[in-house]
Short mmCIF file of C-alpha atoms in Angstrom, two decimals:
data_model
loop_
_atom_site.label_atom_id
_atom_site.label_comp_id
_atom_site.label_asym_id
_atom_site.label_seq_id
_atom_site.Cartn_x
_atom_site.Cartn_y
_atom_site.Cartn_z
CA MET I 511 214.37 28.69 -60.06
CA THR I 512 213.14 25.15 -60.86
CA ALA I 513 209.47 24.10 -60.10
CA LYS I 514 210.76 21.34 -58.12
CA ARG I 515 212.51 23.62 -55.87
CA GLN I 516 209.54 25.83 -55.62
CA ARG I 517 207.43 22.74 -54.29
CA LYS I 518 209.45 22.56 -50.99
CA GLN I 519 207.26 23.00 -48.01
CA PRO I 520 208.00 24.46 -44.70
CA SER I 521 207.10 20.82 -43.12
CA THR I 522 210.70 20.14 -43.46
CA ARG I 523 211.56 22.70 -40.76
CA ARG I 524 208.79 21.02 -38.59
CA ARG I 525 210.33 17.58 -38.73
CA LEU I 526 213.92 19.14 -37.87
CA TRP I 527 212.23 20.76 -35.10
CA ALA I 528 210.78 17.51 -33.82
CA ARG I 529 214.07 15.92 -33.97
CA ASP I 530 215.83 18.92 -32.28
CA ARG I 531 213.19 18.76 -29.47
CA THR I 532 214.21 15.12 -28.84
CA THR I 533 218.13 16.20 -28.76
CA THR I 534 217.26 19.35 -26.44
CA MET I 535 215.54 16.90 -23.94
CA LEU I 536 218.51 14.61 -23.95
CA ILE I 537 220.91 17.40 -23.59
CA VAL I 538 218.85 19.15 -20.80
CA LEU I 539 218.30 15.85 -18.77
CA GLY I 540 221.81 14.64 -19.09
CA GLY I 541 223.00 17.89 -17.64
CA LEU I 542 220.47 17.63 -14.72
CA ALA I 543 221.58 14.20 -14.34
CA VAL I 544 225.29 15.08 -13.85
CA VAL I 545 224.21 17.91 -11.51
CA LEU I 546 222.05 15.61 -9.37
CA TYR I 547 224.33 12.83 -9.37
CA ALA I 548 227.25 15.05 -7.87
CA ILE I 549 224.86 16.16 -5.08
CA LEU I 550 222.96 13.04 -4.36
CA VAL I 551 225.97 10.75 -3.65
CA PRO I 552 227.70 12.95 -1.15
CA VAL I 553 224.34 13.74 0.65
CA HIS I 554 223.42 10.34 1.05
CA ALA I 555 226.92 9.30 2.05
CA ALA I 556 227.79 12.01 4.46
CA ILE I 557 224.26 12.84 6.03
CA TYR I 558 222.38 9.59 5.83
CA GLY I 559 225.47 7.37 6.43
CA ALA I 560 224.81 5.31 3.33
CA PRO I 561 227.46 3.17 1.77
CA VAL I 562 229.32 4.78 -0.80
CA ALA I 563 229.50 2.24 -3.63
CA VAL I 564 225.89 1.19 -3.11
CA THR I 565 224.81 4.78 -3.30
CA MET I 566 226.94 5.69 -6.27
CA ALA I 567 225.09 2.51 -8.13
CA LEU I 568 221.66 3.37 -6.96
CA GLY I 569 222.14 7.04 -7.49
CA LEU I 570 223.24 6.46 -10.99
CA ALA I 571 220.09 4.76 -11.65
CA ALA I 572 218.06 7.10 -10.13
CA VAL I 573 219.40 10.20 -12.09
CA GLY I 574 219.94 8.34 -15.35
CA ALA I 575 216.25 7.16 -15.45
CA PRO I 576 214.88 10.59 -16.78
CA VAL I 577 217.45 10.46 -19.66
CA LEU I 578 216.45 6.87 -20.33
CA SER I 579 212.83 7.84 -20.24
CA VAL I 580 213.23 9.73 -23.54
CA ARG I 581 213.53 6.43 -25.64
CA PHE I 582 212.42 3.64 -23.09
CA PRO I 583 209.82 5.01 -20.82
CA GLN I 584 208.83 1.38 -19.45
CA VAL I 585 212.55 0.53 -18.56
CA ALA I 586 213.03 4.00 -16.99
CA ILE I 587 209.92 3.79 -14.80
CA LEU I 588 211.13 0.43 -13.59
CA LEU I 589 214.65 1.51 -12.94
CA PHE I 590 213.85 4.55 -10.94
CA THR I 591 211.14 2.74 -8.94
CA VAL I 592 213.84 0.00 -7.76
CA ALA I 593 216.25 2.91 -7.00
CA ALA I 594 213.59 4.88 -5.15
CA LEU I 595 212.71 1.98 -2.91
CA LEU I 596 216.29 0.75 -2.05
CA ILE I 597 217.89 4.09 -1.69
CA PRO I 598 215.91 5.01 1.71
CA LEU I 599 216.73 1.62 2.88
CA MET I 600 220.49 2.20 2.80
CA VAL I 601 220.64 4.75 5.47
CA SER I 602 222.04 4.84 8.84
CA ARG I 603 219.40 5.28 11.68
CA GLU I 604 221.78 6.96 13.86
CA THR I 605 222.73 9.78 11.58
CA SER I 606 219.47 10.30 9.60
CA LEU I 607 216.89 11.00 12.34
CA ASP I 608 216.89 14.73 11.71
CA ALA I 609 217.18 14.59 7.80
CA PRO I 610 214.17 14.32 5.39
CA TRP I 611 213.31 10.83 4.79
CA PRO I 612 212.73 8.75 2.94
CA TRP I 613 213.15 11.39 0.17
CA SER I 614 216.21 13.44 0.44
CA VAL I 615 216.14 16.75 -1.39
CA PRO I 616 218.21 15.46 -4.35
CA MET I 617 215.81 12.49 -4.66
CA LEU I 618 212.68 14.70 -4.51
CA ILE I 619 214.06 16.73 -7.38
CA THR I 620 215.23 13.61 -9.18
CA PHE I 621 211.63 12.23 -8.81
CA ALA I 622 209.90 15.52 -9.97
CA VAL I 623 212.41 15.66 -13.21
CA GLN I 624 211.48 11.82 -14.02
CA VAL I 625 207.79 12.39 -13.75
CA ALA I 626 207.89 15.62 -15.73
CA ALA I 627 210.19 14.09 -18.44
CA ILE I 628 207.87 11.09 -18.72
CA THR I 629 204.73 13.17 -19.02
CA PHE I 630 206.16 15.72 -21.38
CA ARG I 631 207.54 13.03 -23.59
CA HIS I 632 204.95 10.19 -23.54
CA GLY I 633 201.58 11.58 -22.30
CA TRP I 634 199.80 11.92 -18.98
CA ARG I 635 199.10 8.22 -18.51
CA LYS I 636 202.75 7.09 -18.37
CA GLY I 637 203.59 10.14 -16.16
CA LEU I 638 200.78 9.10 -13.76
CA VAL I 639 202.02 5.58 -13.48
CA GLN I 640 205.53 6.92 -12.69
CA PHE I 641 203.92 9.29 -10.15
CA VAL I 642 201.91 6.50 -8.51
CA VAL I 643 204.71 3.71 -8.34
CA GLY I 644 207.32 6.24 -7.27
CA THR I 645 204.99 7.51 -4.40
CA LEU I 646 204.27 3.90 -3.54
CA ALA I 647 207.79 3.32 -3.38
CA GLY I 648 208.43 5.81 -0.79
CA PHE I 649 205.72 4.66 1.47
CA THR I 650 206.83 1.25 1.45
CA ALA I 651 210.39 2.30 2.41
CA ALA I 652 208.75 4.26 5.17
CA MET I 653 206.88 1.26 6.29
CA MET I 654 209.89 -0.95 6.17
CA LEU I 655 211.70 1.50 8.57
CA PRO I 656 208.85 2.81 10.73
CA THR I 657 211.33 4.06 13.50
CA ILE I 658 212.55 7.07 11.14
CA PRO I 659 209.91 9.91 11.03
CA SER I 660 208.82 10.34 7.43
CA GLY I 661 205.31 11.71 7.46
CA ASN I 662 206.16 15.42 6.72
CA SER I 663 208.64 14.28 4.10
CA LEU I 664 206.22 12.09 2.22
CA ILE I 665 203.54 14.77 2.18
CA VAL I 666 205.97 17.52 0.99
CA THR I 667 207.24 15.23 -1.78
CA SER I 668 203.89 14.14 -2.88
CA SER I 669 202.42 17.50 -3.08
CA VAL I 670 205.67 18.82 -4.90
CA VAL I 671 205.74 16.25 -7.55
CA ALA I 672 201.93 16.36 -7.96
CA GLY I 673 202.20 19.96 -8.96
CA ILE I 674 204.97 19.33 -11.29
CA TYR I 675 202.89 16.36 -12.82
CA VAL I 676 200.04 18.86 -13.40
CA LEU I 677 202.33 21.36 -15.04
CA ALA I 678 203.81 18.99 -17.33
CA VAL I 679 200.44 17.66 -18.60
CA LEU I 680 199.28 21.11 -19.22
CA LEU I 681 202.67 21.85 -21.16
CA ALA I 682 202.65 18.75 -23.10
CA GLY I 683 199.14 19.19 -23.94
CA ARG I 684 199.74 22.67 -25.33
CA LEU I 685 202.83 21.69 -27.41
CA ARG I 686 200.89 18.81 -28.68
CA LEU I 687 198.12 21.08 -29.70
CA GLY I 688 200.69 23.25 -31.41
CA ASP I 689 202.08 20.39 -33.36
CA GLU I 690 198.52 19.31 -34.50
CA LEU I 691 197.93 22.94 -35.47
CA SER I 692 201.23 23.04 -37.49
CA ARG I 693 200.50 19.80 -39.21
CA GLU I 694 197.02 21.22 -40.32
CA ARG I 695 198.57 24.31 -41.53
CA ALA I 696 200.98 22.35 -43.57
CA LEU I 697 198.23 20.27 -45.12
CA THR I 698 196.22 23.31 -45.71
CA ALA I 699 199.18 24.97 -47.31
CA GLN I 700 199.82 21.84 -49.68
CA GLU I 701 195.84 21.97 -50.51
CA GLN I 702 195.91 25.53 -51.42
CA ALA I 703 199.07 25.21 -53.58
CA LYS I 704 197.62 22.20 -55.51
CA ARG I 705 194.35 24.15 -55.84
CA GLU I 706 196.08 27.08 -57.27
CA LEU I 707 198.08 25.04 -59.51
CA VAL I 708 194.87 23.28 -60.93
CA GLU I 709 193.16 26.64 -61.18
CA GLU I 710 196.15 27.94 -63.18
CA ARG I 711 196.18 25.15 -65.54
CA THR I 712 192.31 25.36 -66.01
CA ARG I 713 192.58 29.14 -66.96
CA ILE I 714 195.44 28.21 -69.41
CA ALA I 715 193.20 25.81 -70.94
CA ARG I 716 190.36 28.08 -71.38
CA GLU I 717 192.51 30.74 -72.70
CA LEU I 718 194.16 28.28 -75.14
CA HIS I 719 190.76 27.28 -76.16
CA ASP I 720 189.84 30.68 -77.30
CA VAL I 721 193.05 31.04 -79.11
CA VAL I 722 192.69 27.62 -81.02
CA ALA I 723 189.00 28.10 -81.52
CA HIS I 724 189.46 31.25 -83.56
CA SER I 725 191.93 29.50 -85.94
CA MET I 726 189.48 26.38 -86.07
CA SER I 727 186.72 28.68 -86.91
CA LEU I 728 188.63 30.34 -89.85
CA ILE I 729 189.43 26.92 -91.17
CA GLN I 730 185.79 25.68 -91.02
CA VAL I 731 184.51 29.09 -92.67
CA GLN I 732 187.35 28.83 -95.51
CA ALA I 733 186.63 25.15 -96.10
CA SER I 734 182.88 25.70 -96.01
CA THR I 735 183.01 28.49 -98.42
CA ALA I 736 185.63 27.00 -100.87
CA ARG I 737 183.13 25.73 -103.48
CA TYR I 738 181.52 29.14 -103.73
CA ARG I 739 184.89 31.30 -103.75
CA VAL I 740 186.75 29.05 -106.20
CA SER I 741 185.12 28.83 -109.65
CA ASP I 742 186.88 25.68 -111.15
CA LEU I 743 186.80 23.68 -108.01
CA THR I 744 185.98 20.04 -108.94
CA GLU I 745 183.23 18.03 -107.02
CA GLU I 746 185.85 15.91 -105.40
CA ALA I 747 187.87 18.71 -104.15
CA ALA I 748 184.46 20.39 -102.97
CA GLY I 749 183.82 17.23 -101.17
CA GLU I 750 187.09 17.28 -99.39
CA PHE I 751 186.63 20.81 -98.34
CA ASP I 752 183.14 20.02 -96.87
CA ASP I 753 184.95 17.30 -94.93
CA ILE I 754 187.47 19.57 -93.58
CA ALA I 755 184.71 22.00 -92.51
CA SER I 756 182.89 19.11 -90.88
CA THR I 757 185.76 17.99 -88.94
CA ALA I 758 186.64 21.64 -87.79
CA ARG I 759 182.86 21.99 -86.43
CA SER I 760 183.28 18.76 -84.62
CA ALA I 761 186.47 19.83 -83.10
CA LEU I 762 184.91 23.02 -82.04
CA THR I 763 182.07 21.08 -80.49
CA GLU I 764 184.24 19.07 -78.45
CA MET I 765 186.44 21.94 -77.38
CA ARG I 766 183.39 23.76 -76.14
CA ARG I 767 182.23 20.59 -74.35
CA ILE I 768 185.68 20.16 -72.70
CA LEU I 769 185.78 24.10 -71.76
CA GLY I 770 182.19 23.47 -69.98
CA VAL I 771 183.84 20.79 -68.02
CA LEU I 772 186.83 22.86 -66.86
CA ARG I 773 184.74 26.07 -66.09
CA THR I 774 183.49 26.20 -62.55
CA GLU I 775 180.09 27.70 -61.45
CA ASP I 776 181.54 30.90 -60.28
CA GLN I 777 183.48 31.51 -63.52
CA VAL I 778 181.94 33.52 -66.33
CA ALA I 779 182.94 33.50 -69.99
CA GLU I 780 185.68 36.22 -70.74
CA LEU I 781 184.14 38.16 -73.73
CA ALA I 782 187.13 40.50 -74.22
CA PRO I 783 189.79 39.51 -76.92
CA GLN I 784 193.02 37.55 -75.75
CA ARG I 785 195.72 39.83 -74.54
CA GLY I 786 199.18 39.66 -76.52
CA ILE I 787 202.49 41.34 -76.83
CA ASP I 788 200.95 44.63 -78.03
CA ASP I 789 199.14 44.91 -74.88
CA ILE I 790 202.31 45.02 -72.72
CA PRO I 791 202.67 48.80 -73.04
CA GLU I 792 199.14 49.31 -71.64
CA LEU I 793 199.87 46.83 -68.94
CA VAL I 794 202.99 48.83 -67.79
CA GLU I 795 201.18 52.02 -67.90
CA THR I 796 198.44 50.38 -65.64
CA THR I 797 201.24 49.30 -62.97
CA ARG I 798 202.66 52.80 -63.26
CA ARG I 799 199.38 54.43 -62.33
CA ALA I 800 199.45 52.08 -59.27
CA GLY I 801 202.40 53.83 -58.19
CA ALA I 802 205.32 51.61 -59.43
CA ARG I 803 208.18 52.75 -61.39
CA VAL I 804 208.47 50.83 -64.34
CA SER I 805 210.56 51.24 -67.57
CA LEU I 806 209.84 49.30 -70.86
CA SER I 807 211.84 48.45 -73.85
CA GLN I 808 209.91 46.39 -76.45
CA SER I 809 211.13 45.40 -79.74
CA VAL I 810 209.07 42.39 -81.41
CA SER I 811 208.69 42.45 -85.14
CA ASP I 812 207.34 39.92 -87.63
CA THR I 813 204.73 37.31 -87.09
CA VAL I 814 204.13 35.62 -83.48
CA SER I 815 201.75 32.77 -83.01
CA ALA I 816 198.60 33.57 -80.92
CA ALA I 817 199.73 31.17 -78.13
CA THR I 818 203.01 32.93 -77.88
CA HIS I 819 201.36 36.29 -77.81
CA LEU I 820 199.09 35.21 -74.74
CA THR I 821 201.99 33.47 -73.01
CA VAL I 822 204.36 36.51 -73.10
CA PHE I 823 201.69 38.80 -71.97
CA ARG I 824 200.62 36.44 -68.96
CA ILE I 825 204.21 35.99 -67.93
CA THR I 826 204.92 39.81 -68.14
CA GLN I 827 201.86 40.33 -66.07
CA GLU I 828 202.62 37.69 -63.34
CA ALA I 829 206.28 39.00 -63.18
CA LEU I 830 205.20 42.62 -62.63
CA SER I 831 202.57 41.67 -60.00
CA ASN I 832 205.27 39.66 -58.11
CA ALA I 833 207.65 42.53 -58.33
CA VAL I 834 204.96 45.10 -56.86
CA ARG I 835 203.80 42.67 -54.28
CA HIS I 836 207.21 41.75 -52.98
CA ALA I 837 209.60 44.63 -53.69
CA PRO I 838 207.21 47.62 -53.45
CA GLY I 839 208.75 50.92 -54.41
CA SER I 840 211.80 49.50 -56.10
CA PRO I 841 212.44 50.30 -59.85
CA ILE I 842 211.36 47.69 -62.34
CA SER I 843 212.59 47.17 -65.94
CA VAL I 844 210.73 45.18 -68.51
CA THR I 845 212.44 44.22 -71.67
CA VAL I 846 210.69 42.22 -74.59
CA THR I 847 212.65 41.40 -77.57
CA ALA I 848 212.65 38.84 -80.28
CA ASP I 849 215.09 37.09 -82.45
CA ALA I 850 214.48 34.59 -85.43
CA ASP I 851 213.23 31.83 -83.25
CA ASP I 852 212.08 33.03 -79.79
CA VAL I 853 210.58 35.93 -77.87
CA ALA I 854 212.50 36.94 -74.70
CA VAL I 855 210.81 38.36 -71.61
CA THR I 856 213.00 39.92 -68.65
CA VAL I 857 211.62 41.57 -65.72
CA ARG I 858 214.06 43.02 -63.11
CA ASN I 859 213.54 45.04 -59.93
CA ASP I 860 216.39 46.54 -58.19
CA HIS I 861 215.81 44.93 -54.66
CA ASP I 862 215.13 41.28 -53.86
CA GLY I 863 211.46 40.68 -54.59
CA ALA I 864 211.48 36.98 -53.84
CA PRO I 865 208.04 35.54 -52.49
CA ASP I 866 208.24 35.05 -48.98
CA THR I 867 208.08 31.57 -47.30
CA ALA I 868 204.34 31.46 -46.99
CA THR I 869 203.51 32.27 -50.50
CA ARG I 870 206.59 31.22 -52.58
CA GLY I 871 206.17 29.46 -55.74
CA HIS I 872 202.44 29.87 -56.75
CA GLY I 873 202.97 32.54 -59.41
CA LEU I 874 206.42 31.19 -60.59
CA ARG I 875 204.71 27.80 -60.98
CA GLY I 876 202.00 29.23 -62.99
CA MET I 877 204.63 30.98 -65.38
CA ASN I 878 206.61 27.68 -65.80
CA GLU I 879 203.31 25.81 -66.69
CA ARG I 880 202.58 28.35 -69.34
CA ALA I 881 206.07 28.41 -70.77
CA GLU I 882 206.40 24.56 -70.76
CA LEU I 883 203.00 24.35 -72.59
CA VAL I 884 204.37 26.18 -75.61
CA GLY I 885 207.91 24.74 -75.32
CA GLY I 886 209.37 27.80 -73.52
CA THR I 887 211.37 28.18 -70.28
CA VAL I 888 211.25 30.42 -67.48
CA SER I 889 214.06 31.22 -64.81
CA ALA I 890 213.48 33.16 -61.64
CA GLY I 891 216.03 34.20 -58.95
CA PRO I 892 218.32 36.65 -57.25
CA ARG I 893 221.34 38.28 -59.01
CA PRO I 894 224.68 39.25 -57.32
CA ASP I 895 223.77 42.85 -57.25
CA GLY I 896 220.73 42.34 -55.07
CA SER I 897 218.11 42.51 -57.79
CA TRP I 898 215.51 39.75 -58.61
CA VAL I 899 215.08 38.82 -62.18
CA VAL I 900 212.40 36.72 -64.07
CA ALA I 901 213.70 35.70 -67.64
CA ALA I 902 211.67 33.78 -70.08
CA ARG I 903 212.11 32.50 -73.51
CA VAL I 904 209.01 31.48 -75.72
CA PRO I 905 209.13 30.24 -79.17
CA ARG I 906 207.80 32.50 -81.91
CA HIS I 907 205.82 29.37 -83.24
CA PRO I 908 205.50 26.53 -80.65
CA PRO I 909 206.25 23.28 -82.16
CA ALA I 910 203.70 20.53 -82.40
CA PRO I 911 203.27 18.32 -79.45
CA HIS I 912 204.85 14.81 -79.74
CA SER I 913 202.51 11.87 -79.14
CA GLU I 914 204.30 9.92 -76.43
CA GLY I 915 201.20 7.90 -75.06
CA PRO I 916 199.64 8.38 -71.78
CA GLN I 917 201.81 10.02 -69.10
#
């Protein structure tokens, strides 16, 4: 698994959910518009005696406004208000005296859907505007046709839609709070991943300091004592050795200064020797005592650099920890071999031990960082047989880094 793939965050799914929410609203409101239109036009034409053609046009504007409000709330508010004012004025006074007016039941439902859609999508202010202007449209129609009784209908309509508006405000606030919490969690997860990456790199730097400092100390001691150990050493050669010893001491001083910058206040110096390939059997035995079933096959001969020793041990340690954490109880096999150029490490557990979505990538990223630092590679992923395998190859003697200028 590449580091780039590991860095993918759950925020992608949240963005997809935001788009899906808009699509869902359009589908739901579109379905309601079809149903309401199929009821509103016959009701107003048959019961209220409104002209069919005019009712069809105004009804389409009224039921289509909630769908339009998803993208264009101002246009939807204007369109619905005009329709809500004109539809009551199209009634026949003789046939509508006993029917609810100026709000028929389909129009009441349409009004409630419109207020809820705008409030849910665009906030309480726009929802309140639609509620007020829609209610005013009903009162205006009632005043323009005062002979038709309308008091009870207006009270019922205003009360029902007011209740729907309050519910929409509460629901919209709850969802908005959930979205904000999700964004905060995403930011927190990103910061946590960055912090863990920095901590891992700092830890690698401290460990490499210990490895390099040991070699530099040997160089300094050998160079300093050369004039006493070699009897026929010329004065010129002795001066060269003294210069080498001085350079080594300066390098050690600089490395200690850098290490002091990297070390945080809550970290203490690690006094134990750095671990290596020879310590892997002890690591496996410790894992067994913790209850895991681990088998080890190790065959590494000849010399291996100190950096490779440390890198192989840490990769094996992290791979074992992942296997125990994410696939508890499954058999684990560890294989450490070497050829002329590289040391190969393979850690396999029989059941898929992939890190879950919430924690995926931190340990794998650290292994990649360590391997890349010494010119090695790490791959991790599932196999067709259902197992999870971490495989690494690390050079026996890491090549010297090439100077490529600032990165």
